[in-house]
Amino acid sequence: MGYIQDNVLRILNSLPQGIEVVAAIKGRQVDEVLEAIGAGIKIIGANYVQEAERLYSRIGAGVSWHFIGKLQKNKVKKAVRIFDMIETLDSVELAQEIDKVCFKENKKMPVLIEINSAREEQKSGIMPESLEQFIKELAGFQNIAIMGLMTMGPELKNPEDMRQYFRETKELFEKIRFLNLPYAQVKYLSMGMSASYEIAIHEGANIIRIGTRIFGERVKQPHSNF
Ligand SMILES: *Cc1c(COP(=O)(O)O)cnc(C)c1O
């Protein structure tokens, strides 16, 4: 059995019911991604539109595509054509652009709102205390379907230290669910990566995003064009 196939099966077999796995594919080759799909991966997570385009032309729409990177407004048009969900909505301006493009393309884009759960200045995402206001500002966008929240959490050596940020994001998730906003389905909570997904699931994640534990350590290619 191949290394990637083996990893995927081991992860899928270990998960409780109702948890969806996004395979984070940055820097991976098409053959690696196809091996993961062959073993049961149904959602591909891409950080870059250009990289996704290249893979999409080989892999197609038989799997779901989630955007998990930082989306630039000038890439929205291409992103809307490829992705089934944008997990990283982090500004009203971006929402406006997605809404505009989706209107033209006659689509409704499912999105997750990215939360900056550790309130890190250099990182993107909505601050926890600003979420309620932010989500209210999204009320008018007919071509966006708010589906839940996503967080990265801080990069910490000990994944156990991330638990509090996952827990706080889950609390926010429950809080906005309780608002019962007619335009927001609060259904998905995407958090946890290779080192932290067990903890994230324990804290309420139902989407986890895994790269290294599926594909192995990434070869560092500082100026790679993928
Ligand atoms: C790379 C990446 C992951 C997966 O990280 P691993 O530690 O390799 O599992 C998850 N989410 C996002 C947004 C990523 O960029």
PDB file of N, CA and C in Angstrom, residues 16-113:
ATOM      1  N   PRO A  16     -14.266  10.050  14.456  1.00  0.00           N
ATOM      2  CA  PRO A  16     -15.672   9.850  14.805  1.00  0.00           C
ATOM      3  C   PRO A  16     -16.564  10.212  13.607  1.00  0.00           C
ATOM      4  N   GLN A  17     -17.795   9.779  13.633  1.00  0.00           N
ATOM      5  CA  GLN A  17     -18.766  10.117  12.588  1.00  0.00           C
ATOM      6  C   GLN A  17     -18.941  11.620  12.460  1.00  0.00           C
ATOM      7  N   GLY A  18     -19.194  12.060  11.245  1.00  0.00           N
ATOM      8  CA  GLY A  18     -19.577  13.456  11.053  1.00  0.00           C
ATOM      9  C   GLY A  18     -18.416  14.434  10.944  1.00  0.00           C
ATOM     10  N   ILE A  19     -17.204  13.926  10.860  1.00  0.00           N
ATOM     11  CA  ILE A  19     -16.050  14.819  10.708  1.00  0.00           C
ATOM     12  C   ILE A  19     -15.593  14.769   9.249  1.00  0.00           C
ATOM     13  N   GLU A  20     -15.481  15.940   8.617  1.00  0.00           N
ATOM     14  CA  GLU A  20     -15.017  15.975   7.233  1.00  0.00           C
ATOM     15  C   GLU A  20     -13.543  16.367   7.186  1.00  0.00           C
ATOM     16  N   VAL A  21     -12.816  15.661   6.325  1.00  0.00           N
ATOM     17  CA  VAL A  21     -11.372  15.911   6.197  1.00  0.00           C
ATOM     18  C   VAL A  21     -11.096  16.687   4.920  1.00  0.00           C
ATOM     19  N   VAL A  22     -10.443  17.821   5.073  1.00  0.00           N
ATOM     20  CA  VAL A  22      -9.931  18.578   3.935  1.00  0.00           C
ATOM     21  C   VAL A  22      -8.455  18.234   3.794  1.00  0.00           C
ATOM     22  N   ALA A  23      -8.053  17.737   2.640  1.00  0.00           N
ATOM     23  CA  ALA A  23      -6.634  17.473   2.405  1.00  0.00           C
ATOM     24  C   ALA A  23      -5.975  18.764   1.924  1.00  0.00           C
ATOM     25  N   ALA A  24      -5.073  19.298   2.737  1.00  0.00           N
ATOM     26  CA  ALA A  24      -4.385  20.562   2.405  1.00  0.00           C
ATOM     27  C   ALA A  24      -3.237  20.242   1.450  1.00  0.00           C
ATOM     28  N   ILE A  25      -3.337  20.747   0.208  1.00  0.00           N
ATOM     29  CA  ILE A  25      -2.473  20.239  -0.860  1.00  0.00           C
ATOM     30  C   ILE A  25      -1.349  21.193  -1.274  1.00  0.00           C
ATOM     31  N   LYS A  26      -1.090  22.237  -0.488  1.00  0.00           N
ATOM     32  CA  LYS A  26      -0.063  23.184  -0.953  1.00  0.00           C
ATOM     33  C   LYS A  26       1.280  22.482  -1.187  1.00  0.00           C
ATOM     34  N   GLY A  27       1.849  22.751  -2.343  1.00  0.00           N
ATOM     35  CA  GLY A  27       3.160  22.197  -2.677  1.00  0.00           C
ATOM     36  C   GLY A  27       3.149  20.743  -3.094  1.00  0.00           C
ATOM     37  N   ARG A  28       1.986  20.134  -3.248  1.00  0.00           N
ATOM     38  CA  ARG A  28       1.938  18.707  -3.596  1.00  0.00           C
ATOM     39  C   ARG A  28       1.753  18.525  -5.097  1.00  0.00           C
ATOM     40  N   GLN A  29       2.145  17.347  -5.569  1.00  0.00           N
ATOM     41  CA  GLN A  29       2.005  17.004  -6.980  1.00  0.00           C
ATOM     42  C   GLN A  29       0.648  16.359  -7.230  1.00  0.00           C
ATOM     43  N   VAL A  30       0.220  16.419  -8.468  1.00  0.00           N
ATOM     44  CA  VAL A  30      -1.094  15.871  -8.820  1.00  0.00           C
ATOM     45  C   VAL A  30      -1.196  14.383  -8.472  1.00  0.00           C
ATOM     46  N   ASP A  31      -0.133  13.638  -8.681  1.00  0.00           N
ATOM     47  CA  ASP A  31      -0.176  12.195  -8.376  1.00  0.00           C
ATOM     48  C   ASP A  31      -0.400  11.937  -6.887  1.00  0.00           C
ATOM     49  N   GLU A  32       0.200  12.780  -6.062  1.00  0.00           N
ATOM     50  CA  GLU A  32       0.016  12.635  -4.616  1.00  0.00           C
ATOM     51  C   GLU A  32      -1.442  12.912  -4.237  1.00  0.00           C
ATOM     52  N   VAL A  33      -1.995  13.953  -4.834  1.00  0.00           N
ATOM     53  CA  VAL A  33      -3.378  14.316  -4.528  1.00  0.00           C
ATOM     54  C   VAL A  33      -4.327  13.220  -5.021  1.00  0.00           C
ATOM     55  N   LEU A  34      -4.040  12.678  -6.195  1.00  0.00           N
ATOM     56  CA  LEU A  34      -4.878  11.591  -6.730  1.00  0.00           C
ATOM     57  C   LEU A  34      -4.808  10.347  -5.852  1.00  0.00           C
ATOM     58  N   GLU A  35      -3.646  10.080  -5.281  1.00  0.00           N
ATOM     59  CA  GLU A  35      -3.529   8.918  -4.383  1.00  0.00           C
ATOM     60  C   GLU A  35      -4.403   9.118  -3.136  1.00  0.00           C
ATOM     61  N   ALA A  36      -4.395  10.351  -2.633  1.00  0.00           N
ATOM     62  CA  ALA A  36      -5.225  10.659  -1.458  1.00  0.00           C
ATOM     63  C   ALA A  36      -6.708  10.512  -1.792  1.00  0.00           C
ATOM     64  N   ILE A  37      -7.093  10.966  -2.973  1.00  0.00           N
ATOM     65  CA  ILE A  37      -8.496  10.855  -3.401  1.00  0.00           C
ATOM     66  C   ILE A  37      -8.870   9.380  -3.567  1.00  0.00           C
ATOM     67  N   GLY A  38      -7.959   8.631  -4.138  1.00  0.00           N
ATOM     68  CA  GLY A  38      -8.203   7.195  -4.317  1.00  0.00           C
ATOM     69  C   GLY A  38      -8.427   6.476  -2.998  1.00  0.00           C
ATOM     70  N   ALA A  39      -7.834   6.998  -1.940  1.00  0.00           N
ATOM     71  CA  ALA A  39      -7.961   6.370  -0.628  1.00  0.00           C
ATOM     72  C   ALA A  39      -9.183   6.875   0.146  1.00  0.00           C
ATOM     73  N   GLY A  40      -9.900   7.850  -0.413  1.00  0.00           N
ATOM     74  CA  GLY A  40     -11.142   8.259   0.241  1.00  0.00           C
ATOM     75  C   GLY A  40     -11.275   9.741   0.567  1.00  0.00           C
ATOM     76  N   ILE A  41     -10.260  10.542   0.215  1.00  0.00           N
ATOM     77  CA  ILE A  41     -10.387  11.991   0.443  1.00  0.00           C
ATOM     78  C   ILE A  41     -11.408  12.578  -0.524  1.00  0.00           C
ATOM     79  N   LYS A  42     -12.317  13.380   0.013  1.00  0.00           N
ATOM     80  CA  LYS A  42     -13.385  13.939  -0.821  1.00  0.00           C
ATOM     81  C   LYS A  42     -13.327  15.456  -0.931  1.00  0.00           C
ATOM     82  N   ILE A  43     -12.477  16.083  -0.096  1.00  0.00           N
ATOM     83  CA  ILE A  43     -12.364  17.546  -0.136  1.00  0.00           C
ATOM     84  C   ILE A  43     -10.893  17.935  -0.252  1.00  0.00           C
ATOM     85  N   ILE A  44     -10.601  18.783  -1.238  1.00  0.00           N
ATOM     86  CA  ILE A  44      -9.258  19.295  -1.460  1.00  0.00           C
ATOM     87  C   ILE A  44      -9.209  20.729  -0.926  1.00  0.00           C
ATOM     88  N   GLY A  45      -8.197  21.042  -0.147  1.00  0.00           N
ATOM     89  CA  GLY A  45      -8.031  22.399   0.376  1.00  0.00           C
ATOM     90  C   GLY A  45      -6.839  23.068  -0.275  1.00  0.00           C
ATOM     91  N   ALA A  46      -7.072  24.213  -0.916  1.00  0.00           N
ATOM     92  CA  ALA A  46      -5.983  24.900  -1.615  1.00  0.00           C
ATOM     93  C   ALA A  46      -5.750  26.284  -1.024  1.00  0.00           C
ATOM     94  N   ASN A  47      -4.481  26.645  -0.889  1.00  0.00           N
ATOM     95  CA  ASN A  47      -4.119  27.960  -0.367  1.00  0.00           C
ATOM     96  C   ASN A  47      -3.957  29.007  -1.462  1.00  0.00           C
ATOM     97  N   TYR A  48      -3.725  28.530  -2.687  1.00  0.00           N
ATOM     98  CA  TYR A  48      -3.437  29.462  -3.780  1.00  0.00           C
ATOM     99  C   TYR A  48      -4.332  29.140  -4.969  1.00  0.00           C
ATOM    100  N   VAL A  49      -4.914  30.173  -5.542  1.00  0.00           N
ATOM    101  CA  VAL A  49      -5.817  29.991  -6.684  1.00  0.00           C
ATOM    102  C   VAL A  49      -5.062  29.385  -7.867  1.00  0.00           C
ATOM    103  N   GLN A  50      -3.848  29.878  -8.101  1.00  0.00           N
ATOM    104  CA  GLN A  50      -3.073  29.408  -9.247  1.00  0.00           C
ATOM    105  C   GLN A  50      -2.745  27.917  -9.137  1.00  0.00           C
ATOM    106  N   GLU A  51      -2.365  27.522  -7.943  1.00  0.00           N
ATOM    107  CA  GLU A  51      -2.053  26.103  -7.716  1.00  0.00           C
ATOM    108  C   GLU A  51      -3.317  25.248  -7.877  1.00  0.00           C
ATOM    109  N   ALA A  52      -4.434  25.761  -7.393  1.00  0.00           N
ATOM    110  CA  ALA A  52      -5.696  25.030  -7.518  1.00  0.00           C
ATOM    111  C   ALA A  52      -6.104  24.870  -8.979  1.00  0.00           C
ATOM    112  N   GLU A  53      -5.924  25.929  -9.757  1.00  0.00           N
ATOM    113  CA  GLU A  53      -6.264  25.873 -11.195  1.00  0.00           C
ATOM    114  C   GLU A  53      -5.510  24.758 -11.899  1.00  0.00           C
ATOM    115  N   ARG A  54      -4.227  24.694 -11.571  1.00  0.00           N
ATOM    116  CA  ARG A  54      -3.372  23.691 -12.216  1.00  0.00           C
ATOM    117  C   ARG A  54      -3.848  22.278 -11.871  1.00  0.00           C
ATOM    118  N   LEU A  55      -4.159  22.068 -10.610  1.00  0.00           N
ATOM    119  CA  LEU A  55      -4.621  20.745 -10.181  1.00  0.00           C
ATOM    120  C   LEU A  55      -6.049  20.458 -10.643  1.00  0.00           C
ATOM    121  N   TYR A  56      -6.857  21.488 -10.642  1.00  0.00           N
ATOM    122  CA  TYR A  56      -8.270  21.325 -11.015  1.00  0.00           C
ATOM    123  C   TYR A  56      -8.396  20.821 -12.452  1.00  0.00           C
ATOM    124  N   SER A  57      -7.501  21.294 -13.304  1.00  0.00           N
ATOM    125  CA  SER A  57      -7.560  20.876 -14.701  1.00  0.00           C
ATOM    126  C   SER A  57      -7.264  19.378 -14.846  1.00  0.00           C
ATOM    127  N   ARG A  58      -6.590  18.802 -13.864  1.00  0.00           N
ATOM    128  CA  ARG A  58      -6.279  17.368 -13.917  1.00  0.00           C
ATOM    129  C   ARG A  58      -7.252  16.532 -13.080  1.00  0.00           C
ATOM    130  N   ILE A  59      -7.798  17.127 -12.045  1.00  0.00           N
ATOM    131  CA  ILE A  59      -8.583  16.362 -11.065  1.00  0.00           C
ATOM    132  C   ILE A  59     -10.083  16.585 -11.248  1.00  0.00           C
ATOM    133  N   GLY A  60     -10.451  17.819 -11.529  1.00  0.00           N
ATOM    134  CA  GLY A  60     -11.843  18.123 -11.846  1.00  0.00           C
ATOM    135  C   GLY A  60     -12.761  18.237 -10.645  1.00  0.00           C
ATOM    136  N   ALA A  61     -14.050  18.245 -10.932  1.00  0.00           N
ATOM    137  CA  ALA A  61     -15.059  18.567  -9.930  1.00  0.00           C
ATOM    138  C   ALA A  61     -15.663  17.328  -9.268  1.00  0.00           C
ATOM    139  N   GLY A  62     -15.018  16.180  -9.433  1.00  0.00           N
ATOM    140  CA  GLY A  62     -15.496  14.966  -8.762  1.00  0.00           C
ATOM    141  C   GLY A  62     -15.256  14.990  -7.261  1.00  0.00           C
ATOM    142  N   VAL A  63     -14.394  15.904  -6.820  1.00  0.00           N
ATOM    143  CA  VAL A  63     -14.198  16.135  -5.386  1.00  0.00           C
ATOM    144  C   VAL A  63     -14.627  17.571  -5.099  1.00  0.00           C
ATOM    145  N   SER A  64     -14.779  17.916  -3.827  1.00  0.00           N
ATOM    146  CA  SER A  64     -15.069  19.306  -3.460  1.00  0.00           C
ATOM    147  C   SER A  64     -13.767  20.071  -3.296  1.00  0.00           C
ATOM    148  N   TRP A  65     -13.829  21.333  -3.614  1.00  0.00           N
ATOM    149  CA  TRP A  65     -12.654  22.198  -3.501  1.00  0.00           C
ATOM    150  C   TRP A  65     -12.937  23.306  -2.496  1.00  0.00           C
ATOM    151  N   HIS A  66     -12.089  23.371  -1.473  1.00  0.00           N
ATOM    152  CA  HIS A  66     -12.214  24.438  -0.471  1.00  0.00           C
ATOM    153  C   HIS A  66     -11.010  25.365  -0.584  1.00  0.00           C
ATOM    154  N   PHE A  67     -11.273  26.657  -0.574  1.00  0.00           N
ATOM    155  CA  PHE A  67     -10.168  27.609  -0.527  1.00  0.00           C
ATOM    156  C   PHE A  67      -9.826  27.878   0.933  1.00  0.00           C
ATOM    157  N   ILE A  68      -8.545  27.688   1.291  1.00  0.00           N
ATOM    158  CA  ILE A  68      -8.150  27.830   2.704  1.00  0.00           C
ATOM    159  C   ILE A  68      -7.006  28.828   2.891  1.00  0.00           C
ATOM    160  N   GLY A  69      -6.702  29.600   1.837  1.00  0.00           N
ATOM    161  CA  GLY A  69      -5.611  30.578   1.941  1.00  0.00           C
ATOM    162  C   GLY A  69      -6.131  31.988   2.093  1.00  0.00           C
ATOM    163  N   LYS A  70      -5.262  32.939   1.832  1.00  0.00           N
ATOM    164  CA  LYS A  70      -5.665  34.349   1.887  1.00  0.00           C
ATOM    165  C   LYS A  70      -6.127  34.747   0.487  1.00  0.00           C
ATOM    166  N   LEU A  71      -7.395  35.082   0.346  1.00  0.00           N
ATOM    167  CA  LEU A  71      -7.933  35.360  -0.992  1.00  0.00           C
ATOM    168  C   LEU A  71      -7.805  36.842  -1.346  1.00  0.00           C
ATOM    169  N   GLN A  72      -7.085  37.099  -2.437  1.00  0.00           N
ATOM    170  CA  GLN A  72      -6.962  38.469  -2.953  1.00  0.00           C
ATOM    171  C   GLN A  72      -8.192  38.769  -3.805  1.00  0.00           C
ATOM    172  N   LYS A  73      -8.615  40.020  -3.749  1.00  0.00           N
ATOM    173  CA  LYS A  73      -9.835  40.379  -4.490  1.00  0.00           C
ATOM    174  C   LYS A  73      -9.699  40.124  -5.991  1.00  0.00           C
ATOM    175  N   ASN A  74      -8.488  40.320  -6.518  1.00  0.00           N
ATOM    176  CA  ASN A  74      -8.318  40.126  -7.971  1.00  0.00           C
ATOM    177  C   ASN A  74      -8.297  38.650  -8.389  1.00  0.00           C
ATOM    178  N   LYS A  75      -8.364  37.753  -7.408  1.00  0.00           N
ATOM    179  CA  LYS A  75      -8.410  36.319  -7.724  1.00  0.00           C
ATOM    180  C   LYS A  75      -9.815  35.734  -7.523  1.00  0.00           C
ATOM    181  N   VAL A  76     -10.744  36.587  -7.140  1.00  0.00           N
ATOM    182  CA  VAL A  76     -12.073  36.080  -6.781  1.00  0.00           C
ATOM    183  C   VAL A  76     -12.783  35.436  -7.973  1.00  0.00           C
ATOM    184  N   LYS A  77     -12.636  36.048  -9.142  1.00  0.00           N
ATOM    185  CA  LYS A  77     -13.340  35.528 -10.319  1.00  0.00           C
ATOM    186  C   LYS A  77     -12.924  34.082 -10.598  1.00  0.00           C
ATOM    187  N   LYS A  78     -11.612  33.839 -10.580  1.00  0.00           N
ATOM    188  CA  LYS A  78     -11.116  32.475 -10.806  1.00  0.00           C
ATOM    189  C   LYS A  78     -11.526  31.561  -9.654  1.00  0.00           C
ATOM    190  N   ALA A  79     -11.468  32.074  -8.459  1.00  0.00           N
ATOM    191  CA  ALA A  79     -11.796  31.265  -7.276  1.00  0.00           C
ATOM    192  C   ALA A  79     -13.252  30.794  -7.333  1.00  0.00           C
ATOM    193  N   VAL A  80     -14.129  31.677  -7.751  1.00  0.00           N
ATOM    194  CA  VAL A  80     -15.555  31.340  -7.798  1.00  0.00           C
ATOM    195  C   VAL A  80     -15.816  30.200  -8.770  1.00  0.00           C
ATOM    196  N   ARG A  81     -15.014  30.117  -9.809  1.00  0.00           N
ATOM    197  CA  ARG A  81     -15.208  29.037 -10.798  1.00  0.00           C
ATOM    198  C   ARG A  81     -14.752  27.688 -10.269  1.00  0.00           C
ATOM    199  N   ILE A  82     -13.753  27.688  -9.393  1.00  0.00           N
ATOM    200  CA  ILE A  82     -13.167  26.416  -8.944  1.00  0.00           C
ATOM    201  C   ILE A  82     -13.786  25.930  -7.630  1.00  0.00           C
ATOM    202  N   PHE A  83     -13.952  26.842  -6.692  1.00  0.00           N
ATOM    203  CA  PHE A  83     -14.179  26.401  -5.311  1.00  0.00           C
ATOM    204  C   PHE A  83     -15.657  26.213  -4.962  1.00  0.00           C
ATOM    205  N   ASP A  84     -15.875  25.210  -4.122  1.00  0.00           N
ATOM    206  CA  ASP A  84     -17.203  24.913  -3.597  1.00  0.00           C
ATOM    207  C   ASP A  84     -17.423  25.581  -2.252  1.00  0.00           C
ATOM    208  N   MET A  85     -16.333  26.001  -1.632  1.00  0.00           N
ATOM    209  CA  MET A  85     -16.444  26.740  -0.373  1.00  0.00           C
ATOM    210  C   MET A  85     -15.195  27.607  -0.191  1.00  0.00           C
ATOM    211  N   ILE A  86     -15.396  28.803   0.328  1.00  0.00           N
ATOM    212  CA  ILE A  86     -14.273  29.660   0.710  1.00  0.00           C
ATOM    213  C   ILE A  86     -14.267  29.700   2.230  1.00  0.00           C
ATOM    214  N   GLU A  87     -13.210  29.120   2.825  1.00  0.00           N
ATOM    215  CA  GLU A  87     -13.184  28.964   4.292  1.00  0.00           C
ATOM    216  C   GLU A  87     -12.629  30.194   5.008  1.00  0.00           C
ATOM    217  N   THR A  88     -12.154  31.168   4.228  1.00  0.00           N
ATOM    218  CA  THR A  88     -11.345  32.220   4.840  1.00  0.00           C
ATOM    219  C   THR A  88     -11.888  33.625   4.587  1.00  0.00           C
ATOM    220  N   LEU A  89     -13.198  33.779   4.687  1.00  0.00           N
ATOM    221  CA  LEU A  89     -13.754  35.130   4.538  1.00  0.00           C
ATOM    222  C   LEU A  89     -13.327  35.970   5.741  1.00  0.00           C
ATOM    223  N   ASP A  90     -12.682  37.110   5.454  1.00  0.00           N
ATOM    224  CA  ASP A  90     -12.148  37.900   6.565  1.00  0.00           C
ATOM    225  C   ASP A  90     -12.355  39.404   6.409  1.00  0.00           C
ATOM    226  N   SER A  91     -13.148  39.824   5.425  1.00  0.00           N
ATOM    227  CA  SER A  91     -13.460  41.257   5.343  1.00  0.00           C
ATOM    228  C   SER A  91     -14.756  41.470   4.567  1.00  0.00           C
ATOM    229  N   VAL A  92     -15.390  42.588   4.835  1.00  0.00           N
ATOM    230  CA  VAL A  92     -16.622  42.935   4.125  1.00  0.00           C
ATOM    231  C   VAL A  92     -16.308  43.201   2.652  1.00  0.00           C
ATOM    232  N   GLU A  93     -15.127  43.800   2.393  1.00  0.00           N
ATOM    233  CA  GLU A  93     -14.745  44.093   1.006  1.00  0.00           C
ATOM    234  C   GLU A  93     -14.640  42.805   0.192  1.00  0.00           C
ATOM    235  N   LEU A  94     -14.054  41.787   0.800  1.00  0.00           N
ATOM    236  CA  LEU A  94     -13.940  40.496   0.102  1.00  0.00           C
ATOM    237  C   LEU A  94     -15.327  39.882  -0.111  1.00  0.00           C
ATOM    238  N   ALA A  95     -16.171  39.987   0.893  1.00  0.00           N
ATOM    239  CA  ALA A  95     -17.546  39.472   0.772  1.00  0.00           C
ATOM    240  C   ALA A  95     -18.265  40.159  -0.387  1.00  0.00           C
ATOM    241  N   GLN A  96     -18.066  41.473  -0.474  1.00  0.00           N
ATOM    242  CA  GLN A  96     -18.698  42.263  -1.517  1.00  0.00           C
ATOM    243  C   GLN A  96     -18.253  41.788  -2.909  1.00  0.00           C
ATOM    244  N   GLU A  97     -16.960  41.532  -3.038  1.00  0.00           N
ATOM    245  CA  GLU A  97     -16.405  41.088  -4.319  1.00  0.00           C
ATOM    246  C   GLU A  97     -16.930  39.678  -4.671  1.00  0.00           C
ATOM    247  N   ILE A  98     -16.927  38.776  -3.697  1.00  0.00           N
ATOM    248  CA  ILE A  98     -17.428  37.418  -3.942  1.00  0.00           C
ATOM    249  C   ILE A  98     -18.900  37.489  -4.346  1.00  0.00           C
ATOM    250  N   ASP A  99     -19.652  38.303  -3.635  1.00  0.00           N
ATOM    251  CA  ASP A  99     -21.078  38.455  -3.915  1.00  0.00           C
ATOM    252  C   ASP A  99     -21.313  38.979  -5.326  1.00  0.00           C
ATOM    253  N   LYS A 100     -20.520  39.962  -5.698  1.00  0.00           N
ATOM    254  CA  LYS A 100     -20.659  40.581  -7.023  1.00  0.00           C
ATOM    255  C   LYS A 100     -20.371  39.564  -8.130  1.00  0.00           C
ATOM    256  N   VAL A 101     -19.251  38.862  -7.987  1.00  0.00           N
ATOM    257  CA  VAL A 101     -18.853  37.871  -9.000  1.00  0.00           C
ATOM    258  C   VAL A 101     -19.869  36.730  -9.056  1.00  0.00           C
ATOM    259  N   CYS A 102     -20.320  36.271  -7.911  1.00  0.00           N
ATOM    260  CA  CYS A 102     -21.291  35.168  -7.875  1.00  0.00           C
ATOM    261  C   CYS A 102     -22.620  35.579  -8.489  1.00  0.00           C
ATOM    262  N   PHE A 103     -22.999  36.825  -8.275  1.00  0.00           N
ATOM    263  CA  PHE A 103     -24.235  37.325  -8.900  1.00  0.00           C
ATOM    264  C   PHE A 103     -24.145  37.202 -10.419  1.00  0.00           C
ATOM    265  N   LYS A 104     -22.991  37.650 -10.963  1.00  0.00           N
ATOM    266  CA  LYS A 104     -22.790  37.581 -12.420  1.00  0.00           C
ATOM    267  C   LYS A 104     -22.773  36.141 -12.923  1.00  0.00           C
ATOM    268  N   GLU A 105     -22.205  35.258 -12.114  1.00  0.00           N
ATOM    269  CA  GLU A 105     -22.060  33.858 -12.531  1.00  0.00           C
ATOM    270  C   GLU A 105     -23.277  33.022 -12.122  1.00  0.00           C
ATOM    271  N   ASN A 106     -24.252  33.690 -11.526  1.00  0.00           N
ATOM    272  CA  ASN A 106     -25.463  33.002 -11.071  1.00  0.00           C
ATOM    273  C   ASN A 106     -25.143  31.853 -10.103  1.00  0.00           C
ATOM    274  N   LYS A 107     -24.313  32.179  -9.106  1.00  0.00           N
ATOM    275  CA  LYS A 107     -23.919  31.174  -8.121  1.00  0.00           C
ATOM    276  C   LYS A 107     -24.162  31.714  -6.720  1.00  0.00           C
ATOM    277  N   LYS A 108     -24.197  30.810  -5.762  1.00  0.00           N
ATOM    278  CA  LYS A 108     -24.206  31.227  -4.360  1.00  0.00           C
ATOM    279  C   LYS A 108     -23.029  30.521  -3.705  1.00  0.00           C
ATOM    280  N   MET A 109     -22.096  31.279  -3.161  1.00  0.00           N
ATOM    281  CA  MET A 109     -20.865  30.692  -2.634  1.00  0.00           C
ATOM    282  C   MET A 109     -20.970  30.436  -1.133  1.00  0.00           C
ATOM    283  N   PRO A 110     -20.839  29.187  -0.707  1.00  0.00           N
ATOM    284  CA  PRO A 110     -20.736  28.888   0.722  1.00  0.00           C
ATOM    285  C   PRO A 110     -19.422  29.436   1.282  1.00  0.00           C
ATOM    286  N   VAL A 111     -19.488  30.104   2.404  1.00  0.00           N
ATOM    287  CA  VAL A 111     -18.269  30.646   3.029  1.00  0.00           C
ATOM    288  C   VAL A 111     -18.236  30.312   4.522  1.00  0.00           C
ATOM    289  N   LEU A 112     -17.026  30.214   5.035  1.00  0.00           N
ATOM    290  CA  LEU A 112     -16.817  30.207   6.479  1.00  0.00           C
ATOM    291  C   LEU A 112     -16.131  31.521   6.831  1.00  0.00           C
ATOM    292  N   ILE A 113     -16.436  32.040   7.972  1.00  0.00           N
ATOM    293  CA  ILE A 113     -15.775  33.255   8.442  1.00  0.00           C
ATOM    294  C   ILE A 113     -14.531  32.842   9.218  1.00  0.00           C
TER     295      ILE A 113
END
